PDB file of C-alpha atoms and ligand atoms in Angstrom:
ATOM      1  CA  MET A   1      -8.709   5.685  20.666  1.00  0.00           C
ATOM      2  CA  THR A   2      -7.207   2.092  20.524  1.00  0.00           C
ATOM      3  CA  ALA A   3      -5.082   2.467  17.209  1.00  0.00           C
ATOM      4  CA  ALA A   4      -2.762   0.556  15.020  1.00  0.00           C
ATOM      5  CA  TYR A   5      -0.859   0.773  11.583  1.00  0.00           C
ATOM      6  CA  VAL A   6      -1.767  -2.318   9.462  1.00  0.00           C
ATOM      7  CA  THR A   7       0.075  -3.719   6.420  1.00  0.00           C
ATOM      8  CA  LEU A   8       0.193  -7.253   4.380  1.00  0.00           C
ATOM      9  CA  VAL A   9       2.731  -9.418   3.970  1.00  0.00           C
ATOM     10  CA  THR A  10       2.087 -12.870   1.571  1.00  0.00           C
ATOM     11  CA  ASN A  11       5.602 -13.735   0.633  1.00  0.00           C
ATOM     12  CA  ASP A  12       9.389 -12.802   1.753  1.00  0.00           C
ATOM     13  CA  ASP A  13       9.407 -10.118  -1.037  1.00  0.00           C
ATOM     14  CA  TYR A  14       7.103  -7.958   0.989  1.00  0.00           C
ATOM     15  CA  ALA A  15       8.569  -9.419   4.301  1.00  0.00           C
ATOM     16  CA  LEU A  16      11.756  -7.335   3.374  1.00  0.00           C
ATOM     17  CA  GLY A  17       9.354  -3.911   2.658  1.00  0.00           C
ATOM     18  CA  ALA A  18       7.291  -4.487   6.008  1.00  0.00           C
ATOM     19  CA  LEU A  19      10.576  -4.656   7.793  1.00  0.00           C
ATOM     20  CA  ALA A  20      11.579  -1.374   6.182  1.00  0.00           C
ATOM     21  CA  LEU A  21       7.783   0.281   6.752  1.00  0.00           C
ATOM     22  CA  ALA A  22       8.440  -1.201  10.611  1.00  0.00           C
ATOM     23  CA  ARG A  23      11.668   0.476  11.149  1.00  0.00           C
ATOM     24  CA  SER A  24      10.589   3.994   8.966  1.00  0.00           C
ATOM     25  CA  LEU A  25       7.562   4.116  11.422  1.00  0.00           C
ATOM     26  CA  LYS A  26       9.727   3.842  14.722  1.00  0.00           C
ATOM     27  CA  ARG A  27      11.304   6.804  13.876  1.00  0.00           C
ATOM     28  CA  VAL A  28       8.059   8.855  13.780  1.00  0.00           C
ATOM     29  CA  ASP A  29       5.670   6.972  15.684  1.00  0.00           C
ATOM     30  CA  SER A  30       7.085   4.499  18.281  1.00  0.00           C
ATOM     31  CA  ASP A  31       3.476   4.809  20.182  1.00  0.00           C
ATOM     32  CA  HIS A  32       1.408   2.397  18.264  1.00  0.00           C
ATOM     33  CA  SER A  33       2.723  -0.742  16.703  1.00  0.00           C
ATOM     34  CA  LEU A  34       3.004  -2.347  13.555  1.00  0.00           C
ATOM     35  CA  CYS A  35       0.475  -5.256  12.997  1.00  0.00           C
ATOM     36  CA  VAL A  36       1.533  -7.261   9.679  1.00  0.00           C
ATOM     37  CA  MET A  37      -1.310  -9.502   8.211  1.00  0.00           C
ATOM     38  CA  VAL A  38       0.391 -13.048   6.750  1.00  0.00           C
ATOM     39  CA  THR A  39      -1.455 -15.284   4.986  1.00  0.00           C
ATOM     40  CA  ARG A  40       2.006 -17.877   5.738  1.00  0.00           C
ATOM     41  CA  GLU A  41       3.737 -18.734   8.580  1.00  0.00           C
ATOM     42  CA  ASP A  42       7.209 -19.793   6.504  1.00  0.00           C
ATOM     43  CA  LEU A  43       7.962 -16.453   6.120  1.00  0.00           C
ATOM     44  CA  ALA A  44      10.824 -13.817   7.101  1.00  0.00           C
ATOM     45  CA  LEU A  45       9.059 -13.016  10.155  1.00  0.00           C
ATOM     46  CA  ALA A  46      11.764 -13.159  13.170  1.00  0.00           C
ATOM     47  CA  PRO A  47      12.982  -9.597  12.166  1.00  0.00           C
ATOM     48  CA  LEU A  48       9.784  -8.115  11.940  1.00  0.00           C
ATOM     49  CA  GLU A  49       8.948  -9.602  15.330  1.00  0.00           C
ATOM     50  CA  ALA A  50      12.427  -8.230  16.843  1.00  0.00           C
ATOM     51  CA  GLU A  51      11.475  -4.795  15.432  1.00  0.00           C
ATOM     52  CA  GLY A  52       7.980  -4.821  17.880  1.00  0.00           C
ATOM     53  CA  CYS A  53       5.734  -6.009  15.323  1.00  0.00           C
ATOM     54  CA  LYS A  54       2.487  -7.841  15.856  1.00  0.00           C
ATOM     55  CA  VAL A  55       2.221 -10.752  13.812  1.00  0.00           C
ATOM     56  CA  ILE A  56      -1.244 -11.977  12.962  1.00  0.00           C
ATOM     57  CA  ARG A  57      -1.919 -14.636  10.564  1.00  0.00           C
ATOM     58  CA  VAL A  58      -4.623 -14.288   8.575  1.00  0.00           C
ATOM     59  CA  GLU A  59      -6.603 -16.506   5.892  1.00  0.00           C
ATOM     60  CA  ARG A  60      -7.295 -16.131   2.540  1.00  0.00           C
ATOM     61  CA  LEU A  61     -10.946 -14.661   1.042  1.00  0.00           C
ATOM     62  CA  PRO A  62     -13.352 -17.504   0.980  1.00  0.00           C
ATOM     63  CA  CYS A  63     -14.103 -16.341  -2.119  1.00  0.00           C
ATOM     64  CA  SER A  64     -15.658 -18.318  -5.182  1.00  0.00           C
ATOM     65  CA  LYS A  65     -13.340 -20.576  -7.461  1.00  0.00           C
ATOM     66  CA  ALA A  66     -14.487 -18.204 -10.227  1.00  0.00           C
ATOM     67  CA  PHE A  67     -13.581 -15.397  -8.853  1.00  0.00           C
ATOM     68  CA  ASN A  68     -10.129 -16.357  -7.950  1.00  0.00           C
ATOM     69  CA  LYS A  69      -9.690 -17.480 -11.445  1.00  0.00           C
ATOM     70  CA  ARG A  70     -10.851 -13.568 -12.875  1.00  0.00           C
ATOM     71  CA  HIS A  71      -8.204 -12.042 -10.679  1.00  0.00           C
ATOM     72  CA  THR A  72      -5.086 -14.450 -11.306  1.00  0.00           C
ATOM     73  CA  ARG A  73      -2.001 -12.826 -12.086  1.00  0.00           C
ATOM     74  CA  GLU A  74      -1.995 -13.724 -16.064  1.00  0.00           C
ATOM     75  CA  ARG A  75      -5.821 -12.730 -16.379  1.00  0.00           C
ATOM     76  CA  GLN A  76      -5.729  -9.998 -14.970  1.00  0.00           C
ATOM     77  CA  HIS A  77      -2.168  -8.695 -16.980  1.00  0.00           C
ATOM     78  CA  ALA A  78      -4.133 -10.025 -20.002  1.00  0.00           C
ATOM     79  CA  ALA A  79      -7.626  -7.928 -19.257  1.00  0.00           C
ATOM     80  CA  ALA A  80      -6.230  -5.177 -17.741  1.00  0.00           C
ATOM     81  CA  PRO A  81      -2.409  -4.387 -18.827  1.00  0.00           C
ATOM     82  CA  PHE A  82       0.051  -2.126 -16.994  1.00  0.00           C
ATOM     83  CA  THR A  83       0.928   0.525 -19.697  1.00  0.00           C
ATOM     84  CA  LYS A  84       2.882   2.969 -16.982  1.00  0.00           C
ATOM     85  CA  GLY A  85       5.022   0.912 -15.281  1.00  0.00           C
ATOM     86  CA  THR A  86       6.085  -3.206 -14.706  1.00  0.00           C
ATOM     87  CA  LYS A  87       4.642  -5.038 -11.752  1.00  0.00           C
ATOM     88  CA  PRO A  88       7.429  -7.117 -10.451  1.00  0.00           C
ATOM     89  CA  ALA A  89       7.018 -11.265 -10.770  1.00  0.00           C
ATOM     90  CA  PHE A  90       6.473 -11.694  -7.250  1.00  0.00           C
ATOM     91  CA  HIS A  91       3.085  -9.585  -7.041  1.00  0.00           C
ATOM     92  CA  ASP A  92       0.084 -11.865  -6.942  1.00  0.00           C
ATOM     93  CA  PRO A  93      -3.046  -9.508  -7.607  1.00  0.00           C
ATOM     94  CA  LEU A  94      -5.483 -11.816  -5.754  1.00  0.00           C
ATOM     95  CA  ASP A  95      -3.345 -11.503  -2.560  1.00  0.00           C
ATOM     96  CA  ASN A  96      -4.092  -7.782  -2.907  1.00  0.00           C
ATOM     97  CA  PHE A  97      -7.548  -8.312  -1.304  1.00  0.00           C
ATOM     98  CA  CYS A  98      -6.444  -9.985   2.015  1.00  0.00           C
ATOM     99  CA  LYS A  99      -5.883  -6.121   2.558  1.00  0.00           C
ATOM    100  CA  LEU A 100      -9.986  -6.394   3.736  1.00  0.00           C
ATOM    101  CA  ARG A 101      -9.110  -8.800   6.506  1.00  0.00           C
ATOM    102  CA  LEU A 102      -8.195  -5.603   8.407  1.00  0.00           C
ATOM    103  CA  TRP A 103     -11.781  -5.094   8.698  1.00  0.00           C
ATOM    104  CA  GLU A 104     -12.082  -8.244  11.464  1.00  0.00           C
ATOM    105  CA  LEU A 105      -9.413  -6.644  13.850  1.00  0.00           C
ATOM    106  CA  GLU A 106     -12.341  -5.077  16.148  1.00  0.00           C
ATOM    107  CA  THR A 107      -9.817  -4.470  19.125  1.00  0.00           C
ATOM    108  CA  TYR A 108      -8.801  -1.364  16.915  1.00  0.00           C
ATOM    109  CA  GLU A 109     -10.975   1.365  16.661  1.00  0.00           C
ATOM    110  CA  ARG A 110      -8.813   2.971  14.173  1.00  0.00           C
ATOM    111  CA  VAL A 111      -6.298   1.349  11.632  1.00  0.00           C
ATOM    112  CA  VAL A 112      -4.088   2.791   9.212  1.00  0.00           C
ATOM    113  CA  PHE A 113      -3.044   0.734   6.496  1.00  0.00           C
ATOM    114  CA  ILE A 114       0.035   1.191   4.473  1.00  0.00           C
ATOM    115  CA  ASP A 115       1.275  -1.045   2.166  1.00  0.00           C
ATOM    116  CA  ALA A 116       4.125  -3.137   2.608  1.00  0.00           C
ATOM    117  CA  ASP A 117       6.255  -1.130  -0.124  1.00  0.00           C
ATOM    118  CA  ALA A 118       6.102   2.010   1.566  1.00  0.00           C
ATOM    119  CA  ILE A 119       8.050   3.483   4.261  1.00  0.00           C
ATOM    120  CA  VAL A 120       7.125   6.724   5.830  1.00  0.00           C
ATOM    121  CA  VAL A 121       9.094   9.919   6.927  1.00  0.00           C
ATOM    122  CA  ARG A 122       7.637  12.141   8.835  1.00  0.00           C
ATOM    123  CA  ASP A 123       4.661  12.024  11.212  1.00  0.00           C
ATOM    124  CA  ILE A 124       1.492  10.942   9.862  1.00  0.00           C
ATOM    125  CA  ARG A 125      -0.470   9.916  13.380  1.00  0.00           C
ATOM    126  CA  LYS A 126      -3.158  12.675  13.013  1.00  0.00           C
ATOM    127  CA  LEU A 127      -4.665  10.059  10.443  1.00  0.00           C
ATOM    128  CA  PHE A 128      -5.842   8.288  13.573  1.00  0.00           C
ATOM    129  CA  SER A 129      -8.806  10.782  14.167  1.00  0.00           C
ATOM    130  CA  TYR A 130      -9.578  11.230  10.425  1.00  0.00           C
ATOM    131  CA  PRO A 131     -13.345   9.347   9.129  1.00  0.00           C
ATOM    132  CA  GLU A 132     -13.156   6.223   7.655  1.00  0.00           C
ATOM    133  CA  PHE A 133     -12.947   6.206   4.259  1.00  0.00           C
ATOM    134  CA  SER A 134      -9.843   8.427   3.783  1.00  0.00           C
ATOM    135  CA  ALA A 135      -7.215   7.661   1.020  1.00  0.00           C
ATOM    136  CA  ALA A 136      -5.249  10.027  -0.735  1.00  0.00           C
ATOM    137  CA  PRO A 137      -5.472  10.137  -4.854  1.00  0.00           C
ATOM    138  CA  ASN A 138      -3.320   7.960  -7.426  1.00  0.00           C
ATOM    139  CA  LEU A 139      -1.620  10.965  -8.648  1.00  0.00           C
ATOM    140  CA  TYR A 140       1.425  10.277 -10.165  1.00  0.00           C
ATOM    141  CA  GLU A 141       1.027  11.290 -14.226  1.00  0.00           C
ATOM    142  CA  THR A 142      -1.461  13.794 -14.460  1.00  0.00           C
ATOM    143  CA  LEU A 143      -4.388  15.838 -12.850  1.00  0.00           C
ATOM    144  CA  ALA A 144      -6.943  13.415 -14.145  1.00  0.00           C
ATOM    145  CA  ASP A 145      -5.222  11.103 -11.384  1.00  0.00           C
ATOM    146  CA  MET A 146      -7.313  12.903  -9.013  1.00  0.00           C
ATOM    147  CA  HIS A 147     -10.412  10.997  -9.890  1.00  0.00           C
ATOM    148  CA  ARG A 148      -9.429   7.864  -7.930  1.00  0.00           C
ATOM    149  CA  LEU A 149      -7.769   6.669  -4.557  1.00  0.00           C
ATOM    150  CA  ASN A 150      -4.388   5.128  -3.897  1.00  0.00           C
ATOM    151  CA  SER A 151      -5.413   2.274  -1.239  1.00  0.00           C
ATOM    152  CA  GLY A 152      -1.506   1.940  -0.494  1.00  0.00           C
ATOM    153  CA  VAL A 153      -2.758   4.476   2.536  1.00  0.00           C
ATOM    154  CA  PHE A 154      -6.181   4.344   3.976  1.00  0.00           C
ATOM    155  CA  VAL A 155      -8.058   5.293   7.181  1.00  0.00           C
ATOM    156  CA  ALA A 156     -10.388   2.519   8.601  1.00  0.00           C
ATOM    157  CA  ARG A 157     -12.910   1.421  10.873  1.00  0.00           C
ATOM    158  CA  PRO A 158     -12.282  -2.405  11.776  1.00  0.00           C
ATOM    159  CA  SER A 159     -16.316  -3.626  11.850  1.00  0.00           C
ATOM    160  CA  LYS A 160     -16.828  -7.455  11.581  1.00  0.00           C
ATOM    161  CA  ARG A 161     -19.930  -6.533  10.140  1.00  0.00           C
ATOM    162  CA  THR A 162     -18.511  -4.028   7.042  1.00  0.00           C
ATOM    163  CA  PHE A 163     -16.380  -6.497   6.456  1.00  0.00           C
ATOM    164  CA  GLU A 164     -19.283  -9.685   6.014  1.00  0.00           C
ATOM    165  CA  ASN A 165     -20.609  -6.691   3.645  1.00  0.00           C
ATOM    166  CA  MET A 166     -17.612  -6.538   1.865  1.00  0.00           C
ATOM    167  CA  LEU A 167     -17.278  -9.724   0.865  1.00  0.00           C
ATOM    168  CA  LEU A 168     -20.856 -10.027  -0.278  1.00  0.00           C
ATOM    169  CA  ALA A 169     -20.371  -6.802  -2.527  1.00  0.00           C
ATOM    170  CA  LEU A 170     -16.899  -8.149  -3.636  1.00  0.00           C
ATOM    171  CA  ASP A 171     -17.662 -11.660  -5.188  1.00  0.00           C
ATOM    172  CA  GLN A 172     -20.333 -10.854  -7.504  1.00  0.00           C
ATOM    173  CA  PRO A 173     -20.869 -12.835 -10.534  1.00  0.00           C
ATOM    174  CA  ASN A 174     -18.340 -11.948 -13.549  1.00  0.00           C
ATOM    175  CA  VAL A 175     -17.448  -9.352 -11.762  1.00  0.00           C
ATOM    176  CA  PHE A 176     -13.979  -8.293 -12.380  1.00  0.00           C
ATOM    177  CA  TRP A 177     -11.530  -5.578 -10.163  1.00  0.00           C
ATOM    178  CA  ARG A 178      -9.065  -4.476 -12.620  1.00  0.00           C
ATOM    179  CA  ARG A 179      -7.056  -3.107 -10.100  1.00  0.00           C
ATOM    180  CA  THR A 180      -8.262  -5.165  -7.428  1.00  0.00           C
ATOM    181  CA  ASP A 181      -8.912  -4.228  -3.699  1.00  0.00           C
ATOM    182  CA  GLN A 182      -8.079  -0.317  -5.051  1.00  0.00           C
ATOM    183  CA  THR A 183     -11.020  -0.512  -7.725  1.00  0.00           C
ATOM    184  CA  PHE A 184     -13.110  -2.537  -5.039  1.00  0.00           C
ATOM    185  CA  LEU A 185     -12.755   0.075  -2.115  1.00  0.00           C
ATOM    186  CA  GLU A 186     -13.321   2.916  -4.757  1.00  0.00           C
ATOM    187  CA  SER A 187     -16.631   1.309  -5.661  1.00  0.00           C
ATOM    188  CA  TYR A 188     -17.873   0.464  -1.887  1.00  0.00           C
ATOM    189  CA  PHE A 189     -17.107   3.512  -0.516  1.00  0.00           C
ATOM    190  CA  PRO A 190     -17.548   6.457  -3.076  1.00  0.00           C
ATOM    191  CA  ASP A 191     -17.364   9.202  -0.829  1.00  0.00           C
ATOM    192  CA  TRP A 192     -14.174   8.822   0.292  1.00  0.00           C
ATOM    193  CA  HIS A 193     -12.401  11.109   2.074  1.00  0.00           C
ATOM    194  CA  GLY A 194      -9.189  12.509   0.272  1.00  0.00           C
ATOM    195  CA  LEU A 195      -6.031  12.951   1.838  1.00  0.00           C
ATOM    196  CA  PRO A 196      -3.493  15.389   0.616  1.00  0.00           C
ATOM    197  CA  TYR A 197      -1.222  13.749  -1.722  1.00  0.00           C
ATOM    198  CA  THR A 198       1.887  13.912   0.563  1.00  0.00           C
ATOM    199  CA  TYR A 199       0.619  11.003   3.157  1.00  0.00           C
ATOM    200  CA  ASN A 200       1.277   8.755   0.067  1.00  0.00           C
ATOM    201  CA  ALA A 201       3.550  10.242  -2.344  1.00  0.00           C
ATOM    202  CA  LEU A 202       3.906   7.756  -5.148  1.00  0.00           C
ATOM    203  CA  GLN A 203       7.310   7.455  -6.274  1.00  0.00           C
ATOM    204  CA  TYR A 204       6.473   8.450  -9.941  1.00  0.00           C
ATOM    205  CA  ILE A 205       5.556  11.690  -8.930  1.00  0.00           C
ATOM    206  CA  TYR A 206       9.487  12.377  -8.665  1.00  0.00           C
ATOM    207  CA  PHE A 207      10.180  12.293 -12.282  1.00  0.00           C
ATOM    208  CA  ASN A 208       6.514  12.861 -13.250  1.00  0.00           C
ATOM    209  CA  LEU A 209       5.210  15.894 -11.307  1.00  0.00           C
ATOM    210  CA  PRO A 210       8.359  17.077 -10.088  1.00  0.00           C
ATOM    211  CA  ASP A 211       6.606  20.349  -8.786  1.00  0.00           C
ATOM    212  CA  LEU A 212       4.658  18.241  -6.399  1.00  0.00           C
ATOM    213  CA  TRP A 213       8.347  16.744  -5.022  1.00  0.00           C
ATOM    214  CA  ARG A 214       8.542  18.918  -2.165  1.00  0.00           C
ATOM    215  CA  TRP A 215      10.662  16.808   0.323  1.00  0.00           C
ATOM    216  CA  SER A 216       9.690  18.494   3.500  1.00  0.00           C
ATOM    217  CA  SER A 217       5.939  17.920   3.029  1.00  0.00           C
ATOM    218  CA  ILE A 218       6.032  14.582   1.928  1.00  0.00           C
ATOM    219  CA  ARG A 219       4.970  11.916   4.766  1.00  0.00           C
ATOM    220  CA  VAL A 220       4.798   8.456   3.479  1.00  0.00           C
ATOM    221  CA  VAL A 221       6.950   7.698   0.066  1.00  0.00           C
ATOM    222  CA  HIS A 222       5.002   4.658  -1.602  1.00  0.00           C
ATOM    223  CA  TYR A 223       6.964   2.710  -3.924  1.00  0.00           C
ATOM    224  CA  GLN A 224       4.076   1.531  -6.545  1.00  0.00           C
ATOM    225  CA  TYR A 225       5.059  -0.686  -9.609  1.00  0.00           C
ATOM    226  CA  GLU A 226       8.746  -1.290  -9.527  1.00  0.00           C
ATOM    227  CA  LYS A 227      10.262  -1.793  -5.951  1.00  0.00           C
ATOM    228  CA  PRO A 228      13.531  -0.439  -4.497  1.00  0.00           C
ATOM    229  CA  TRP A 229      14.625  -3.770  -3.473  1.00  0.00           C
ATOM    230  CA  GLU A 230      14.535  -5.159  -6.955  1.00  0.00           C
ATOM    231  CA  THR A 231      17.962  -5.402  -8.285  1.00  0.00           C
ATOM    232  CA  ASN A 232      17.183  -4.920 -11.847  1.00  0.00           C
ATOM    233  CA  HIS A 233      14.423  -2.443 -13.658  1.00  0.00           C
ATOM    234  CA  PRO A 234      13.587  -0.186 -16.185  1.00  0.00           C
ATOM    235  CA  LYS A 235      13.236   2.276 -13.643  1.00  0.00           C
ATOM    236  CA  LEU A 236      16.588   2.489 -11.351  1.00  0.00           C
ATOM    237  CA  ALA A 237      18.129   5.593 -13.102  1.00  0.00           C
ATOM    238  CA  GLN A 238      15.071   7.520 -12.775  1.00  0.00           C
ATOM    239  CA  LEU A 239      14.589   6.692  -9.314  1.00  0.00           C
ATOM    240  CA  ARG A 240      18.030   6.161  -7.868  1.00  0.00           C
ATOM    241  CA  PRO A 241      17.796   8.868  -5.122  1.00  0.00           C
ATOM    242  CA  LEU A 242      14.406   7.416  -3.749  1.00  0.00           C
ATOM    243  CA  ILE A 243      16.128   3.580  -4.158  1.00  0.00           C
ATOM    244  CA  ASP A 244      18.906   5.021  -1.722  1.00  0.00           C
ATOM    245  CA  LEU A 245      16.408   6.762   0.111  1.00  0.00           C
ATOM    246  CA  TRP A 246      14.385   3.330   0.807  1.00  0.00           C
ATOM    247  CA  HIS A 247      17.601   1.426   1.590  1.00  0.00           C
ATOM    248  CA  ALA A 248      19.021   3.256   3.700  1.00  0.00           C
ATOM    249  CA  VAL A 249      15.524   3.399   5.808  1.00  0.00           C
ATOM    250  CA  LEU A 250      16.290  -0.327   5.872  1.00  0.00           C
ATOM    251  CA  GLU A 251      19.338  -0.192   7.394  1.00  0.00           C
ATOM    252  CA  GLY A 252      18.729   2.283   9.741  1.00  0.00           C
ATOM    253  CA  GLY A 253      20.705   5.098   8.458  1.00  0.00           C
ATOM    254  CA  ASP A 254      20.291   8.761   8.862  1.00  0.00           C
ATOM    255  CA  LEU A 255      17.370  10.426   6.471  1.00  0.00           C
ATOM    256  CA  PRO A 256      18.477  13.356   3.653  1.00  0.00           C
ATOM    257  CA  GLU A 257      17.666  16.898   4.426  1.00  0.00           C
ATOM    258  CA  GLU A 258      16.671  17.240   1.547  1.00  0.00           C
ATOM    259  CA  LEU A 259      15.815  15.118  -1.593  1.00  0.00           C
ATOM    260  CA  PRO A 260      16.173  17.580  -4.464  1.00  0.00           C
ATOM    261  CA  PRO A 261      13.918  16.960  -7.742  1.00  0.00           C
ATOM    262  CA  LEU A 262      15.623  14.757  -9.860  1.00  0.00           C
ATOM    263  CA  VAL A 263      18.372  16.147 -12.707  1.00  0.00           C
ATOM    264  CA  MET A 264      18.248  13.476 -15.613  1.00  0.00           C
ATOM    265  CA  GLN A 265      21.909  13.238 -16.714  1.00  0.00           C
TER     266      GLN A 265
HETATM  267  N1  LIG B 301       0.562  -7.846  -1.527  1.00  0.00           N
HETATM  268  C1  LIG B 301       1.519  -8.902  -0.687  1.00  0.00           C
HETATM  269  N2  LIG B 301       1.649 -10.097  -1.608  1.00  0.00           N
HETATM  270  C2  LIG B 301       0.992  -9.811  -3.130  1.00  0.00           C
HETATM  271  C3  LIG B 301       0.861  -8.316  -3.834  1.00  0.00           C
HETATM  272  C4  LIG B 301       0.451  -7.676  -2.372  1.00  0.00           C
HETATM  273  O1  LIG B 301       1.467  -9.000   0.411  1.00  0.00           O
HETATM  274  O2  LIG B 301       1.968 -10.555  -3.789  1.00  0.00           O
HETATM  275  C5  LIG B 301       0.764  -6.517  -0.453  1.00  0.00           C
HETATM  276  C6  LIG B 301       1.909  -5.694   0.089  1.00  0.00           C
HETATM  277  O3  LIG B 301       1.631  -5.477   1.427  1.00  0.00           O
HETATM  278  C7  LIG B 301       1.854  -4.439  -1.448  1.00  0.00           C
HETATM  279  C8  LIG B 301       0.393  -4.385  -1.080  1.00  0.00           C
HETATM  280  O4  LIG B 301      -0.335  -5.615  -1.057  1.00  0.00           O
HETATM  281  O5  LIG B 301       2.423  -3.579  -0.769  1.00  0.00           O
HETATM  282  C9  LIG B 301      -0.075  -4.298  -2.559  1.00  0.00           C
HETATM  283  O6  LIG B 301       0.576  -4.552  -3.438  1.00  0.00           O
HETATM  284  P1  LIG B 301       1.504  -3.636  -3.934  1.00  0.00           P
HETATM  285  O7  LIG B 301       2.280  -2.683  -3.058  1.00  0.00           O
HETATM  286  O8  LIG B 301       2.882  -4.490  -5.050  1.00  0.00           O
HETATM  287  O9  LIG B 301       1.172  -3.237  -5.310  1.00  0.00           O
HETATM  288  P2  LIG B 301       1.212  -1.415  -6.071  1.00  0.00           P
HETATM  289  O10 LIG B 301       1.667  -0.582  -5.073  1.00  0.00           O
HETATM  290  O11 LIG B 301       2.259  -1.099  -6.985  1.00  0.00           O
HETATM  291  O12 LIG B 301      -0.044  -0.899  -6.814  1.00  0.00           O
HETATM  292 MN1  LIG B 302       1.767  -0.279  -2.698  1.00  0.00          MN
END
């Protein structure tokens, strides 16, 4: 089966994120390449190419002006404020929808999409034999989180037909996707297959649900909300070991044997 990992990069911040992701993948799977979908060419792409990534230029989705207006950063933050964490200023919600472009990559029978703010710390090749649409729960605070998926890691089967259908379902009059592609994918695939949360361990699990933070079983660490390369954010102290882990991966250092639950001073 032809298969690849895919991520999305629309600015230099996420290009740095994708570089750490690419280096993390190389440690655990040298057989499958990472395709980086980019919306611009004037980005820091050379380091990604040097890591063996395949850069694929994509256009923004051909959505209506009204749709684009409803999903600007300003409108999204006003209509559906984030209460649990902060989104960096470089995060543009409209860009999230470009993830759907991966359905056009028909040269691959399966793709595993991974957000550019995630790193893979253990083998995840098994995911290529999982069906569309598989994703892990949006688990980071309470059991109620299990009802929702997180679109930072998912398994898809590219098909231009699916892509065209998605566009029709996406850009409906007055529809507002409060958590952008994530809310859309949940609605488009209502019977989504659940992956174990260890395939997309959200960083807040570390301090909110420490019983679930068992380092030996975690495969993907996903830095949802605050990013590990931000020099200043409100959760720096709480997330310090995870931030150090991300920098070690970026710099090609060794991974820790253990990443024990955090003891707050
Ligand atoms: N993304 C991007 N530029 C943006 C917003 C998002 O390239 O302005 C891509 C990037 O791959 C990112 C993903 O879309 O990891 C989803 O956004 P993010 O990870 O910031 O959302 P969160 O995981 O915090 O909900
Ligand atoms: Mn993310």
